[in-house]
């Protein structure tokens, strides 16, 4: 709950970060560099103002992506090709999925 409107570059440059909680901020987008990190396994980004999610690369270790309570209207198609636990807000037309 820092009222972040964007993630600083240094967050994306962290090579050993495995879990990141940026929930309860004012983020409108997630940097694709962050989502395609080779170390990030869990990203909690609920309760923001996210309108879209960037495409994911195939080889990333991301296992959990929390998108609850955002302003998403659709998700990238390749998101469903990942072995990923995806959490989103049912009342906004998206829902919790286990994409395994």
XYZ file of N, CA and C in Angstrom:
300
model
N 0.831 -1.187 0.000
C 0.000 0.000 0.000
C 0.872 1.246 0.000
N 1.576 1.398 -1.100
C 2.498 2.518 -1.226
C 2.033 3.556 -2.234
N 0.880 3.335 -2.842
C 0.342 4.220 -3.870
C 1.259 4.324 -5.081
N 1.938 3.229 -5.397
C 2.816 3.198 -6.567
C 1.989 3.278 -7.844
N 2.398 4.134 -8.759
C 1.738 4.230 -10.063
C 2.498 3.438 -11.120
N 3.735 3.127 -10.848
C 4.557 2.302 -11.743
C 5.620 1.626 -10.896
N 6.180 0.555 -11.433
C 7.258 -0.131 -10.728
C 8.595 0.448 -11.156
N 9.459 0.757 -10.214
C 10.777 1.296 -10.566
C 11.596 0.272 -11.353
N 12.488 0.746 -12.180
C 13.317 -0.135 -13.006
C 14.108 -1.144 -12.183
N 14.568 -0.728 -11.018
C 15.402 -1.635 -10.228
C 14.644 -2.897 -9.824
N 13.319 -2.823 -9.699
C 12.536 -4.011 -9.363
C 12.643 -5.031 -10.502
N 12.552 -4.558 -11.717
C 12.642 -5.442 -12.880
C 14.045 -6.002 -13.060
N 15.028 -5.309 -12.537
C 16.416 -5.728 -12.696
C 16.885 -6.718 -11.630
N 16.074 -6.951 -10.615
C 16.438 -7.906 -9.559
C 16.450 -9.311 -10.134
N 17.580 -9.956 -10.082
C 17.724 -11.267 -10.724
C 17.346 -12.434 -9.835
N 17.227 -12.209 -8.539
C 16.947 -13.321 -7.641
C 15.611 -13.194 -6.922
N 14.776 -12.298 -7.364
C 13.484 -12.114 -6.712
C 12.550 -13.262 -7.104
N 11.986 -13.934 -6.109
C 11.097 -15.065 -6.363
C 9.639 -14.730 -6.102
N 9.383 -13.812 -5.168
C 8.016 -13.418 -4.845
C 7.964 -11.906 -4.707
N 6.940 -11.312 -5.310
C 6.772 -9.867 -5.247
C 5.315 -9.552 -4.973
N 5.081 -8.736 -3.953
C 3.730 -8.318 -3.605
C 3.608 -6.823 -3.883
N 2.909 -6.480 -4.958
C 2.676 -5.074 -5.310
C 1.181 -4.775 -5.249
N 0.472 -5.565 -4.461
C -0.971 -5.373 -4.340
C -1.293 -4.084 -3.596
N -2.508 -3.609 -3.794
C -3.012 -2.391 -3.127
C -2.172 -1.159 -3.487
N -1.983 -0.944 -4.763
C -1.291 0.238 -5.257
C -2.143 0.870 -6.359
N -1.540 1.696 -7.171
C -2.241 2.378 -8.258
C -1.669 1.993 -9.614
N -1.114 0.797 -9.718
C -0.475 0.359 -10.964
C -1.505 0.186 -12.067
N -1.214 0.723 -13.240
C -2.099 0.536 -14.385
C -1.534 -0.496 -15.361
N -0.259 -0.839 -15.202
C 0.347 -1.867 -16.044
C 1.501 -2.529 -15.317
N 1.819 -3.738 -15.758
C 2.972 -4.465 -15.254
C 4.019 -4.508 -16.353
N 5.265 -4.197 -16.040
C 6.308 -4.249 -17.070
C 6.509 -5.684 -17.568
N 6.615 -5.853 -18.851
C 6.829 -7.198 -19.395
C 8.162 -7.762 -18.908
N 9.131 -6.918 -18.666
C 10.424 -7.383 -18.133
C 10.244 -8.092 -16.799
N 9.327 -7.603 -15.994
C 9.081 -8.220 -14.688
C 8.417 -9.579 -14.862
N 7.383 -9.647 -15.673
C 6.659 -10.902 -15.857
C 7.488 -11.965 -16.552
N 8.495 -11.570 -17.272
C 9.340 -12.519 -17.984
C 10.662 -12.772 -17.271
N 10.680 -12.455 -15.989
C 11.855 -12.691 -15.155
C 12.151 -14.188 -15.083
N 13.412 -14.527 -15.013
C 13.818 -15.931 -14.931
C 13.814 -16.458 -13.504
N 13.475 -15.614 -12.524
C 13.446 -16.076 -11.132
C 12.079 -15.906 -10.465
N 11.239 -15.012 -10.959
C 9.968 -14.705 -10.314
C 8.996 -15.879 -10.401
N 8.536 -16.361 -9.237
C 7.608 -17.489 -9.177
C 6.206 -17.063 -8.761
N 6.112 -15.985 -7.997
C 4.810 -15.564 -7.479
C 4.714 -14.049 -7.546
N 3.671 -13.558 -8.213
C 3.438 -12.119 -8.328
C 2.033 -11.810 -7.837
N 1.953 -11.046 -6.766
C 0.681 -10.618 -6.207
C 0.450 -9.181 -6.634
N -0.501 -8.988 -7.529
C -0.737 -7.639 -8.077
C -2.216 -7.271 -8.011
N -2.914 -7.831 -7.058
C -4.324 -7.530 -6.895
C -4.558 -6.133 -6.338
N -5.772 -5.649 -6.493
C -6.176 -4.341 -5.970
C -5.316 -3.202 -6.511
N -5.205 -3.151 -7.810
C -4.526 -2.074 -8.517
C -5.489 -1.532 -9.564
N -4.962 -0.899 -10.594
C -5.773 -0.390 -11.699
C -5.326 -1.013 -13.021
N -4.845 -2.249 -12.959
C -4.323 -2.912 -14.151
C -5.408 -3.049 -15.213
N -5.054 -2.664 -16.429
C -5.984 -2.754 -17.542
C -5.609 -3.869 -18.509
N -4.353 -4.288 -18.464
C -3.898 -5.365 -19.336
C -2.702 -6.061 -18.693
N -2.423 -7.236 -19.194
C -1.280 -8.022 -18.736
C -0.432 -8.318 -19.963
N 0.877 -8.069 -19.892
C 1.719 -8.356 -21.056
C 1.820 -9.858 -21.331
N 2.182 -10.205 -22.546
C 2.397 -11.599 -22.915
C 3.525 -12.188 -22.073
N 3.435 -13.481 -21.837
C 4.458 -14.196 -21.074
C 5.298 -15.048 -22.013
N 6.575 -15.152 -21.710
C 7.442 -16.054 -22.455
C 7.219 -17.478 -21.962
N 7.554 -18.451 -22.781
C 7.307 -19.850 -22.443
C 8.192 -20.383 -21.324
N 9.402 -19.904 -21.216
C 10.386 -20.522 -20.330
C 10.446 -19.924 -18.922
N 9.529 -19.081 -18.555
C 9.606 -18.436 -17.245
C 9.045 -19.344 -16.143
N 9.545 -19.190 -14.903
C 9.099 -20.052 -13.808
C 7.875 -19.541 -13.055
N 7.219 -18.484 -13.516
C 6.073 -17.915 -12.815
C 5.002 -18.982 -12.593
N 4.593 -19.171 -11.333
C 3.607 -20.185 -10.973
C 2.289 -19.579 -10.518
N 2.347 -18.422 -9.854
C 1.146 -17.782 -9.330
C 1.111 -16.330 -9.782
N -0.022 -15.943 -10.338
C -0.232 -14.561 -10.764
C -1.582 -14.103 -10.221
N -1.562 -13.211 -9.246
C -2.793 -12.707 -8.621
C -3.180 -11.400 -9.300
N -4.352 -11.401 -9.920
C -4.855 -10.221 -10.634
C -6.193 -9.740 -10.069
N -6.527 -10.135 -8.866
C -7.828 -9.792 -8.285
C -8.041 -8.291 -8.187
N -9.279 -7.892 -8.376
C -9.707 -6.506 -8.163
C -8.886 -5.496 -8.966
N -8.857 -5.702 -10.257
C -8.232 -4.780 -11.200
C -9.264 -4.390 -12.245
N -8.828 -3.730 -13.299
C -9.732 -3.274 -14.357
C -9.488 -4.023 -15.656
N -9.150 -5.296 -15.537
C -8.852 -6.122 -16.708
C -10.122 -6.462 -17.465
N -10.035 -6.401 -18.773
C -11.159 -6.818 -19.607
C -10.836 -8.082 -20.391
N -9.557 -8.359 -20.591
C -9.147 -9.606 -21.223
C -7.730 -9.938 -20.788
N -7.324 -11.149 -21.112
C -5.999 -11.638 -20.759
C -5.304 -12.134 -22.013
N -3.973 -12.074 -22.052
C -3.265 -12.578 -23.233
C -3.501 -14.075 -23.408
N -3.671 -14.485 -24.639
C -3.963 -15.888 -24.936
C -2.880 -16.825 -24.430
N -1.618 -16.405 -24.540
C -0.535 -17.299 -24.144
C -0.461 -17.496 -22.628
N -1.211 -16.723 -21.877
C -1.269 -16.898 -20.431
C -1.829 -18.278 -20.087
N -2.717 -18.785 -20.911
C -3.371 -20.059 -20.646
C -2.531 -21.256 -21.072
N -1.390 -21.027 -21.692
C -0.502 -22.115 -22.068
C 0.484 -22.443 -20.958
N 0.545 -21.599 -19.940
C 1.476 -21.781 -18.839
C 0.871 -22.687 -17.779
N 1.720 -23.438 -17.075
C 1.300 -24.165 -15.879
C 1.314 -23.141 -14.751
N 0.193 -22.493 -14.545
C 0.137 -21.286 -13.728
C -1.157 -21.261 -12.945
N -1.086 -20.815 -11.713
C -2.311 -20.543 -10.962
C -2.608 -19.069 -11.135
N -3.726 -18.780 -11.757
C -4.126 -17.419 -12.070
C -5.326 -17.072 -11.208
N -5.262 -15.933 -10.539
C -6.367 -15.508 -9.696
C -6.831 -14.146 -10.175
N -8.138 -14.037 -10.423
C -8.709 -12.768 -10.836
C -10.081 -12.612 -10.213
N -10.697 -11.493 -10.431
C -11.936 -11.140 -9.757
C -13.164 -11.604 -10.529
N -13.973 -12.492 -9.936
C -15.160 -12.991 -10.637
C -16.153 -11.895 -11.018
N -16.333 -10.908 -10.200
C -17.354 -9.896 -10.479
C -16.999 -9.009 -11.675
N -15.764 -9.063 -12.125
C -15.345 -8.272 -13.270
C -15.300 -9.103 -14.551
N -15.826 -10.312 -14.481
C -15.884 -11.125 -15.692
C -14.730 -12.084 -15.835
N -13.741 -12.001 -14.960
C -12.625 -12.944 -14.968
C -12.685 -13.714 -13.655
N -12.023 -14.850 -13.588
C -12.205 -15.721 -12.434
C -10.941 -16.479 -12.125
N -10.941 -17.207 -11.008
C -9.791 -18.006 -10.598
C -9.646 -19.204 -11.520
N -8.443 -19.447 -11.963
C -8.177 -20.555 -12.872
C -6.932 -21.291 -12.439
N -6.912 -22.560 -12.612
C -5.686 -23.335 -12.522
C -5.371 -23.760 -13.941
N -4.379 -23.175 -14.525
C -4.014 -23.474 -15.915
C -2.918 -24.528 -15.906
N -3.290 -25.759 -15.634
C -2.287 -26.825 -15.523
C -2.472 -27.830 -16.627
